[in-house]
CSV table of C-alpha atoms in Angstrom, one decimal:
chain,number,residue,atom,x,y,z
A,364,UNK,CA,59.6,80.3,8.8
A,365,UNK,CA,57.3,82.2,6.3
A,366,UNK,CA,57.4,83.0,2.7
A,367,UNK,CA,56.3,86.5,2.0
A,368,UNK,CA,54.1,87.7,-0.5
A,369,UNK,CA,57.3,89.5,-2.0
A,370,UNK,CA,58.9,86.1,-2.6
A,371,UNK,CA,56.1,85.1,-5.3
A,372,UNK,CA,56.9,88.1,-7.6
A,373,UNK,CA,60.6,87.5,-7.2
A,374,UNK,CA,60.2,83.8,-8.1
A,375,UNK,CA,58.4,85.0,-11.3
A,376,UNK,CA,61.3,87.8,-12.1
A,377,UNK,CA,64.1,85.7,-10.8
A,378,UNK,CA,65.9,89.0,-10.0
A,379,UNK,CA,69.3,88.7,-8.6
A,380,UNK,CA,69.7,89.5,-4.9
A,381,UNK,CA,72.7,91.8,-4.0
A,382,UNK,CA,73.5,92.3,-7.7
A,383,UNK,CA,76.3,95.1,-7.3
A,384,UNK,CA,78.2,92.5,-5.5
A,385,UNK,CA,78.5,89.9,-8.3
A,386,UNK,CA,79.6,90.1,-11.7
A,387,UNK,CA,77.6,89.2,-14.6
A,388,UNK,CA,78.9,85.5,-15.1
A,389,UNK,CA,78.1,84.5,-11.4
A,390,UNK,CA,74.6,82.4,-11.2
A,391,UNK,CA,71.9,84.4,-9.8
A,392,UNK,CA,70.1,82.9,-7.1
A,393,UNK,CA,66.4,81.4,-7.7
A,394,UNK,CA,65.2,82.3,-4.5
A,395,UNK,CA,65.0,84.7,-1.6
A,396,UNK,CA,63.7,83.8,2.0
A,397,UNK,CA,62.4,86.5,4.3
A,398,UNK,CA,63.7,85.7,7.6
A,399,UNK,CA,61.4,86.6,10.6
A,400,UNK,CA,62.6,87.9,14.0
A,401,UNK,CA,64.0,85.0,16.0
A,402,UNK,CA,61.7,85.2,18.5
A,403,UNK,CA,58.8,84.0,16.1
A,404,UNK,CA,59.9,80.4,15.8
A,405,UNK,CA,62.4,77.8,16.9
A,406,UNK,CA,64.4,75.5,14.6
A,407,UNK,CA,63.6,71.8,15.7
A,408,UNK,CA,65.6,69.7,13.2
A,409,UNK,CA,67.2,69.7,9.7
A,410,UNK,CA,67.5,66.3,7.8
A,411,UNK,CA,67.0,64.8,4.2
A,412,UNK,CA,64.0,63.9,3.1
A,413,UNK,CA,63.2,60.1,2.4
A,414,UNK,CA,59.9,60.9,0.6
A,415,UNK,CA,61.5,63.7,-1.3
A,416,UNK,CA,65.1,62.5,-2.6
A,417,UNK,CA,67.4,65.3,-3.4
A,418,UNK,CA,65.7,67.7,-0.9
A,419,UNK,CA,66.4,69.0,2.4
A,420,UNK,CA,63.7,69.4,5.1
A,421,UNK,CA,63.5,71.1,8.7
A,422,UNK,CA,60.9,71.4,11.2
A,423,UNK,CA,60.0,74.4,12.8
A,424,UNK,CA,57.8,75.3,15.9
A,425,UNK,CA,56.4,79.1,16.6
A,426,UNK,CA,57.1,79.9,20.1
A,427,UNK,CA,54.1,79.5,22.5
A,428,UNK,CA,52.6,76.7,20.1
A,429,UNK,CA,52.5,73.1,20.3
A,430,UNK,CA,52.3,72.5,16.4
A,431,UNK,CA,55.1,72.0,14.3
A,432,UNK,CA,55.7,72.6,10.7
A,433,UNK,CA,57.8,70.8,8.2
A,434,UNK,CA,59.2,72.2,5.1
A,435,UNK,CA,61.3,70.8,2.3
A,436,UNK,CA,63.2,72.4,-0.5
A,437,UNK,CA,65.6,71.1,-3.2
A,438,UNK,CA,69.3,70.7,-2.7
A,439,UNK,CA,70.0,73.2,-5.5
A,440,UNK,CA,68.1,75.8,-3.4
A,441,UNK,CA,70.6,75.3,-0.6
A,442,UNK,CA,73.5,76.0,-2.9
A,443,UNK,CA,71.7,79.0,-4.5
A,444,UNK,CA,71.2,80.4,-1.1
A,445,UNK,CA,74.6,80.2,-0.2
A,446,UNK,CA,75.5,82.6,-3.1
A,447,UNK,CA,73.1,85.2,-1.7
A,448,UNK,CA,75.2,85.3,1.5
A,449,UNK,CA,77.0,88.7,1.5
A,450,UNK,CA,80.7,88.6,2.9
A,451,UNK,CA,80.9,89.6,6.1
A,452,UNK,CA,83.9,92.1,5.5
A,453,UNK,CA,81.4,94.0,3.1
A,454,UNK,CA,79.8,96.9,4.5
A,455,UNK,CA,78.8,99.0,2.0
A,456,UNK,CA,79.0,99.7,-1.9
A,457,UNK,CA,82.0,98.1,-3.4
A,458,UNK,CA,84.3,100.5,-5.2
A,459,UNK,CA,87.2,100.1,-7.7
A,460,UNK,CA,90.2,101.7,-6.2
A,461,UNK,CA,92.9,102.9,-8.7
A,462,UNK,CA,96.2,104.0,-7.2
A,463,UNK,CA,98.4,106.5,-8.9
A,464,UNK,CA,101.5,105.6,-11.0
A,465,UNK,CA,104.8,105.6,-9.1
A,466,UNK,CA,108.4,105.5,-10.6
A,467,UNK,CA,108.1,101.6,-10.4
A,468,UNK,CA,105.1,101.9,-12.9
A,469,UNK,CA,107.1,103.9,-15.1
A,470,UNK,CA,110.1,101.7,-15.2
A,471,UNK,CA,107.8,98.6,-15.6
A,472,UNK,CA,106.2,100.1,-18.8
A,473,UNK,CA,108.3,100.7,-21.9
A,474,UNK,CA,111.6,100.1,-20.2
A,475,UNK,CA,110.6,96.5,-20.1
A,476,UNK,CA,112.3,96.1,-23.8
A,477,UNK,CA,115.4,97.7,-22.5
A,478,UNK,CA,117.6,94.6,-22.3
A,479,UNK,CA,116.7,93.6,-25.9
A,480,UNK,CA,117.3,97.1,-27.1
A,481,UNK,CA,120.6,96.9,-25.7
A,482,UNK,CA,121.4,93.8,-27.1
A,483,UNK,CA,120.0,94.8,-30.7
A,484,UNK,CA,122.0,98.2,-30.7
A,485,UNK,CA,125.2,96.3,-29.9
A,486,UNK,CA,124.7,93.7,-32.6
A,487,UNK,CA,123.7,96.5,-35.0
A,488,UNK,CA,126.6,98.6,-33.8
A,489,UNK,CA,129.0,95.9,-34.8
A,490,UNK,CA,127.5,94.7,-38.2
A,491,UNK,CA,126.4,98.2,-39.6
A,492,UNK,CA,128.5,101.1,-37.8
A,493,UNK,CA,127.0,103.9,-40.1
A,494,UNK,CA,123.4,103.4,-38.3
A,495,UNK,CA,124.8,105.1,-35.3
A,496,UNK,CA,127.9,107.0,-36.4
A,497,UNK,CA,125.5,110.1,-37.0
A,498,UNK,CA,125.1,110.2,-33.2
A,499,UNK,CA,128.4,112.1,-32.7
A,500,UNK,CA,130.2,112.9,-29.4
A,501,UNK,CA,128.6,116.3,-28.9
A,502,UNK,CA,125.2,114.6,-28.4
A,503,UNK,CA,126.3,112.5,-25.3
A,504,UNK,CA,126.0,115.2,-22.7
A,505,UNK,CA,122.5,116.2,-24.1
A,506,UNK,CA,121.2,112.7,-24.0
A,507,UNK,CA,122.6,111.8,-20.8
A,508,UNK,CA,121.0,115.0,-19.4
A,509,UNK,CA,117.7,114.0,-20.8
A,510,UNK,CA,118.1,110.4,-19.0
A,511,UNK,CA,118.7,112.3,-15.6
A,512,UNK,CA,115.7,114.7,-16.0
A,513,UNK,CA,113.7,111.7,-16.7
A,514,UNK,CA,114.9,110.3,-13.5
A,515,UNK,CA,113.9,113.4,-11.7
A,516,UNK,CA,110.5,113.5,-13.1
A,517,UNK,CA,109.8,110.1,-12.1
A,518,UNK,CA,110.9,110.8,-8.4
A,519,UNK,CA,109.3,112.0,-5.3
A,520,UNK,CA,110.2,113.0,-1.9
A,521,UNK,CA,108.4,110.0,-0.4
A,522,UNK,CA,110.5,107.5,-2.2
A,523,UNK,CA,113.7,108.9,-0.7
A,524,UNK,CA,112.3,109.4,2.7
A,525,UNK,CA,111.3,105.5,2.8
A,526,UNK,CA,114.4,104.3,1.7
A,527,UNK,CA,116.4,106.8,4.1
A,528,UNK,CA,115.2,104.5,6.9
A,529,UNK,CA,118.3,102.2,6.1
A,530,UNK,CA,121.2,104.4,6.4
A,531,UNK,CA,123.4,101.3,6.8
A,532,UNK,CA,122.5,100.0,3.4
A,533,UNK,CA,122.8,103.5,2.0
A,534,UNK,CA,126.3,103.8,3.5
A,535,UNK,CA,127.3,100.3,2.2
A,536,UNK,CA,126.2,101.2,-1.3
A,537,UNK,CA,128.3,104.4,-1.2
A,538,UNK,CA,131.4,102.6,-0.2
A,539,UNK,CA,130.8,100.0,-2.9
A,540,UNK,CA,130.3,102.7,-5.6
A,541,UNK,CA,133.3,105.1,-4.7
A,542,UNK,CA,135.7,103.2,-2.7
A,543,UNK,CA,135.5,99.3,-3.6
A,544,UNK,CA,135.0,99.9,-7.3
A,545,UNK,CA,137.6,102.6,-8.0
A,546,UNK,CA,140.1,100.1,-6.2
A,547,UNK,CA,139.2,97.5,-8.5
A,548,UNK,CA,139.2,100.1,-11.5
A,549,UNK,CA,142.9,100.9,-10.5
A,550,UNK,CA,143.9,97.3,-10.3
A,551,UNK,CA,142.8,96.5,-13.6
A,552,UNK,CA,143.7,99.7,-15.3
A,553,UNK,CA,147.4,99.0,-13.9
A,554,UNK,CA,147.4,95.4,-14.9
A,555,UNK,CA,146.5,96.7,-18.5
A,556,UNK,CA,149.6,98.8,-18.8
A,557,UNK,CA,151.9,96.8,-16.7
A,558,UNK,CA,151.0,93.4,-17.8
A,559,UNK,CA,149.3,93.6,-20.9
A,560,UNK,CA,151.7,96.6,-22.2
A,561,UNK,CA,148.4,98.4,-23.4
A,562,UNK,CA,148.7,102.3,-24.0
A,563,UNK,CA,148.5,104.4,-21.0
A,564,UNK,CA,145.5,106.1,-22.3
A,565,UNK,CA,143.4,102.8,-22.3
A,566,UNK,CA,144.3,102.3,-18.5
A,567,UNK,CA,143.1,105.8,-17.8
A,568,UNK,CA,140.0,104.8,-19.4
A,569,UNK,CA,139.3,101.9,-17.3
A,570,UNK,CA,140.1,103.9,-14.1
A,571,UNK,CA,137.8,106.9,-15.4
A,572,UNK,CA,135.1,104.3,-15.7
A,573,UNK,CA,135.6,103.2,-12.2
A,574,UNK,CA,135.3,106.8,-10.6
A,575,UNK,CA,131.9,107.8,-12.1
A,576,UNK,CA,128.4,107.4,-10.3
A,577,UNK,CA,126.0,104.6,-10.3
A,578,UNK,CA,124.1,103.7,-13.1
A,579,UNK,CA,120.2,104.3,-13.4
A,580,UNK,CA,119.9,100.9,-15.0
A,581,UNK,CA,120.9,99.3,-11.7
A,582,UNK,CA,117.6,100.8,-10.5
A,583,UNK,CA,115.7,99.0,-13.5
A,584,UNK,CA,117.5,95.7,-12.7
A,585,UNK,CA,116.7,96.0,-9.1
A,586,UNK,CA,113.1,96.5,-9.9
A,587,UNK,CA,112.9,93.2,-12.2
A,588,UNK,CA,114.5,91.2,-9.3
A,589,UNK,CA,113.3,92.5,-6.0
A,590,UNK,CA,110.6,95.3,-6.7
A,591,UNK,CA,110.4,96.5,-2.7
A,592,UNK,CA,114.4,97.2,-3.0
A,593,UNK,CA,113.9,99.5,-6.0
A,594,UNK,CA,113.4,102.8,-3.8
A,595,UNK,CA,116.6,102.0,-1.8
A,596,UNK,CA,118.4,101.6,-5.0
A,597,UNK,CA,117.2,104.9,-6.6
A,598,UNK,CA,118.4,106.7,-3.3
A,599,UNK,CA,121.8,105.0,-3.5
A,600,UNK,CA,122.2,105.7,-7.4
A,601,UNK,CA,120.9,109.5,-6.6
A,602,UNK,CA,123.3,110.0,-3.7
A,603,UNK,CA,126.4,108.8,-5.9
A,604,UNK,CA,125.1,111.0,-8.6
A,605,UNK,CA,124.8,114.2,-6.6
A,606,UNK,CA,127.9,113.8,-5.0
A,607,UNK,CA,129.9,112.7,-8.0
A,608,UNK,CA,130.1,116.5,-9.0
A,609,UNK,CA,132.9,116.4,-6.4
A,610,UNK,CA,133.8,112.8,-5.9
A,611,UNK,CA,134.5,112.0,-9.6
A,612,UNK,CA,137.1,114.6,-10.4
A,613,UNK,CA,138.9,114.2,-7.3
A,614,UNK,CA,139.1,110.2,-7.8
A,615,UNK,CA,140.2,110.8,-11.2
A,616,UNK,CA,143.0,113.4,-10.2
A,617,UNK,CA,144.1,110.8,-7.5
A,618,UNK,CA,144.1,107.6,-10.1
A,619,UNK,CA,144.9,109.2,-13.2
A,620,UNK,CA,146.6,112.6,-12.6
A,621,UNK,CA,150.2,110.9,-12.7
A,622,UNK,CA,149.5,109.6,-15.9
A,623,UNK,CA,147.2,112.2,-17.7
A,624,UNK,CA,146.2,115.8,-17.0
A,625,UNK,CA,142.9,116.0,-15.6
A,626,UNK,CA,141.0,119.1,-15.4
A,627,UNK,CA,139.0,119.0,-12.1
A,628,UNK,CA,137.1,122.3,-12.4
A,629,UNK,CA,135.9,121.5,-15.9
A,630,UNK,CA,134.5,118.1,-14.8
A,631,UNK,CA,132.8,119.7,-11.9
A,632,UNK,CA,131.1,122.0,-14.2
A,633,UNK,CA,130.4,119.5,-16.7
A,634,UNK,CA,128.8,117.1,-14.0
A,635,UNK,CA,126.7,119.9,-12.8
A,636,UNK,CA,125.2,120.7,-16.3
A,637,UNK,CA,124.7,117.0,-17.2
A,638,UNK,CA,123.6,115.5,-14.0
A,639,UNK,CA,122.7,117.8,-11.1
A,640,UNK,CA,120.8,120.3,-13.1
A,641,UNK,CA,118.4,118.0,-15.0
A,642,UNK,CA,117.5,116.0,-11.9
A,643,UNK,CA,117.0,119.2,-9.8
A,644,UNK,CA,114.8,120.2,-12.7
A,645,UNK,CA,112.9,117.3,-13.0
A,646,UNK,CA,112.3,117.1,-9.1
A,647,UNK,CA,111.1,120.7,-9.1
A,648,UNK,CA,108.8,120.3,-12.1
A,649,UNK,CA,107.2,117.2,-10.4
A,650,UNK,CA,106.7,119.3,-7.1
A,651,UNK,CA,105.4,122.6,-8.5
A,652,UNK,CA,103.8,121.6,-11.7
A,653,UNK,CA,102.4,118.2,-11.4
A,654,UNK,CA,100.0,118.4,-14.4
A,655,UNK,CA,102.9,119.1,-16.9
A,656,UNK,CA,104.6,116.1,-15.4
A,657,UNK,CA,101.6,114.1,-15.8
A,658,UNK,CA,101.3,114.9,-19.4
A,659,UNK,CA,104.9,114.4,-20.5
A,660,UNK,CA,105.6,111.2,-17.9
A,661,UNK,CA,103.9,108.6,-20.5
A,662,UNK,CA,106.3,109.6,-23.5
A,663,UNK,CA,109.5,109.7,-21.1
A,664,UNK,CA,110.1,105.8,-21.2
A,665,UNK,CA,110.0,105.0,-24.9
A,666,UNK,CA,112.2,108.2,-25.5
A,667,UNK,CA,114.6,106.8,-22.5
A,668,UNK,CA,114.7,103.6,-24.2
A,669,UNK,CA,115.3,105.3,-27.7
A,670,UNK,CA,118.1,107.5,-26.3
A,671,UNK,CA,119.6,104.6,-24.4
A,672,UNK,CA,119.9,102.6,-27.7
A,673,UNK,CA,121.8,105.5,-29.3
A,674,UNK,CA,124.1,105.8,-26.4
A,675,UNK,CA,125.0,102.0,-26.5
A,676,UNK,CA,125.3,101.7,-30.1
A,677,UNK,CA,127.2,105.2,-30.9
A,678,UNK,CA,130.3,104.5,-28.7
A,679,UNK,CA,130.7,101.0,-30.4
A,680,UNK,CA,130.3,102.4,-33.9
A,681,UNK,CA,132.4,105.2,-33.6
A,682,UNK,CA,135.3,103.2,-31.9
A,683,UNK,CA,134.5,100.4,-34.2
A,684,UNK,CA,138.3,100.4,-35.3
A,685,UNK,CA,139.7,100.4,-31.8
A,686,UNK,CA,137.3,97.6,-30.4
A,687,UNK,CA,138.4,95.4,-33.5
A,688,UNK,CA,142.2,96.4,-33.1
A,689,UNK,CA,144.7,93.8,-31.9
A,690,UNK,CA,144.3,95.2,-28.3
A,691,UNK,CA,140.5,95.4,-28.6
A,692,UNK,CA,139.9,91.7,-27.2
A,693,UNK,CA,142.5,92.2,-24.2
A,694,UNK,CA,140.6,95.5,-23.3
A,695,UNK,CA,137.3,93.6,-23.7
A,696,UNK,CA,138.4,91.0,-21.2
A,697,UNK,CA,139.9,93.6,-18.8
A,698,UNK,CA,136.5,95.4,-18.6
A,699,UNK,CA,134.5,91.9,-18.1
A,700,UNK,CA,137.0,91.2,-15.4
A,701,UNK,CA,136.2,94.6,-13.8
A,702,UNK,CA,132.8,94.5,-14.0
A,703,UNK,CA,132.3,90.7,-12.8
A,704,UNK,CA,134.7,91.4,-9.8
A,705,UNK,CA,132.6,94.3,-9.0
A,706,UNK,CA,129.3,92.6,-9.1
A,707,UNK,CA,131.0,89.8,-6.8
A,708,UNK,CA,132.3,92.1,-4.4
A,709,UNK,CA,129.2,94.0,-3.8
A,710,UNK,CA,127.3,90.6,-3.3
A,711,UNK,CA,129.8,89.0,-1.0
A,712,UNK,CA,130.6,91.9,1.2
A,713,UNK,CA,127.2,93.0,1.7
A,714,UNK,CA,126.2,89.5,2.9
A,715,UNK,CA,129.2,89.6,5.3
A,716,UNK,CA,127.7,92.9,6.7
A,717,UNK,CA,124.1,92.3,6.7
A,718,UNK,CA,124.0,88.6,7.4
A,719,UNK,CA,121.6,89.1,10.3
A,720,UNK,CA,118.9,91.3,8.0
A,721,UNK,CA,115.8,89.3,7.3
A,722,UNK,CA,116.1,90.4,3.7
A,723,UNK,CA,119.8,89.8,3.3
A,724,UNK,CA,119.4,88.1,-0.1
A,725,UNK,CA,117.5,90.9,-1.6
A,726,UNK,CA,119.9,93.4,-0.2
A,727,UNK,CA,122.7,91.4,-1.5
A,728,UNK,CA,121.5,91.4,-4.8
A,729,UNK,CA,120.6,95.1,-4.7
A,730,UNK,CA,124.2,96.3,-3.7
A,731,UNK,CA,125.6,93.8,-6.4
A,732,UNK,CA,123.9,95.7,-9.2
A,733,UNK,CA,124.7,99.1,-7.3
A,734,UNK,CA,128.4,98.3,-7.3
A,735,UNK,CA,128.9,96.5,-10.5
A,736,UNK,CA,126.9,99.1,-12.7
A,737,UNK,CA,127.9,102.7,-13.1
A,738,UNK,CA,127.1,105.4,-15.4
A,739,UNK,CA,129.7,104.5,-18.2
A,740,UNK,CA,128.0,107.3,-20.4
A,741,UNK,CA,129.1,109.9,-18.1
A,742,UNK,CA,132.5,108.4,-18.3
A,743,UNK,CA,132.5,108.5,-22.0
A,744,UNK,CA,131.1,112.0,-22.1
A,745,UNK,CA,134.1,113.3,-19.6
A,746,UNK,CA,136.8,111.2,-21.6
A,747,UNK,CA,135.6,112.8,-24.8
A,748,UNK,CA,135.7,116.4,-23.4
A,749,UNK,CA,138.6,116.4,-21.2
A,750,UNK,CA,141.2,113.9,-22.8
A,751,UNK,CA,142.7,114.6,-26.1
A,752,UNK,CA,143.5,111.0,-26.7
A,753,UNK,CA,140.3,109.1,-28.3
A,754,UNK,CA,141.8,105.9,-26.6
A,755,UNK,CA,140.4,107.0,-23.2
A,756,UNK,CA,136.9,106.8,-24.5
A,757,UNK,CA,137.2,103.2,-25.7
A,758,UNK,CA,137.0,101.4,-21.9
A,759,UNK,CA,133.8,103.3,-21.1
A,760,UNK,CA,132.4,102.7,-24.6
A,761,UNK,CA,132.9,99.0,-24.2
A,762,UNK,CA,131.6,99.3,-20.4
A,763,UNK,CA,128.3,100.6,-21.5
A,764,UNK,CA,127.7,97.5,-23.3
A,765,UNK,CA,129.2,95.1,-20.9
A,766,UNK,CA,127.9,96.2,-17.6
A,767,UNK,CA,124.3,96.1,-19.2
A,768,UNK,CA,124.4,92.8,-20.6
A,769,UNK,CA,125.9,91.3,-17.3
A,770,UNK,CA,123.6,93.2,-15.2
A,771,UNK,CA,120.4,91.7,-17.0
A,772,UNK,CA,121.9,88.2,-17.2
A,773,UNK,CA,122.2,88.1,-13.2
A,774,UNK,CA,118.4,89.6,-13.6
A,775,UNK,CA,117.4,86.4,-15.3
A,776,UNK,CA,119.5,84.1,-13.3
A,777,UNK,CA,118.3,85.2,-10.0
A,778,UNK,CA,114.6,86.0,-11.3
A,779,UNK,CA,114.4,82.3,-12.3
A,780,UNK,CA,116.1,81.1,-9.0
A,781,UNK,CA,113.5,83.0,-7.0
A,782,UNK,CA,110.6,81.7,-9.1
């Protein structure tokens, strides 16, 4: 082993070897060895020196020669030499890879404060109703349309293609959303009228709440609990939202038609304007004008949080007298029972059907969110537009708050259990 002439200058300058591969706070090597081809010498032995404590020595003998040479270096050199070794998996310059933001990144941004916003809006609406009463019923449809537009902008074909590889799970979510939950809504709506003798319009409001599509908040709840399941949740919600244009009016006619008149054509037209058109506009804008989407995407999450706060606080503030009335506590308990049974049914039944799936627990949590959380704002908008009795809008108004608080309580419980 021979020290080259270049080594002397490097010993003086102490320049780091392979500096592009190390950060500034990593100690730079003090030496660099120039290794000659393997044919030029033979390494005989390596040992610690007795004469030179703290040193490592080796003996080498050039091939074809009987003379051997002994060299010693400090052990500090050995540790420094280890730093000079380049990882085997590095074959070229290291480059920083930055991925594009996805819908999960958007949800992870400003929407992280959404649970706190929901709770704060609820408390503020109860304590000081005038803070939300200016946001009247006529603003519900445009506000919900904006939220649907944000979903469309933050979605892509790839998310749906990947999730569609699990058709059984998608079908289970659809059954929970439009079969299991309407049956529970019909049960609790009937109990409210027959057992508690509440006005028929309140029972109709519970049934109407159970007939609408899934809530976008279920996607965010799934993301917080099981991030890999978020695209599947988005597909479930999108499918129920897209077909709600026909399913919700028909379910409303089937469950409520005998009690109150239902304008099926008007509901279809309204859902087309509030849900289908904004989502389609967002998807088309994302597909054909991506630069515009990139420009507006950063401001959509905070605006969505603000709009959600208004949509949560306003129904409570406007219907504060009904909520605080003698039957207010009764309807509150019925709404809690309805959502609690929906969460439990989605979790238990999905566990029975998918007990052999490797990710059965994550799938159970996803389907529980999908079944227990629905677009109560859509039910509120339909109640205010198609039913003359204002009491029909009371159950959806309470449902907006209850399903949000219960959903995010489950998020905290399940996330803590996973950790």
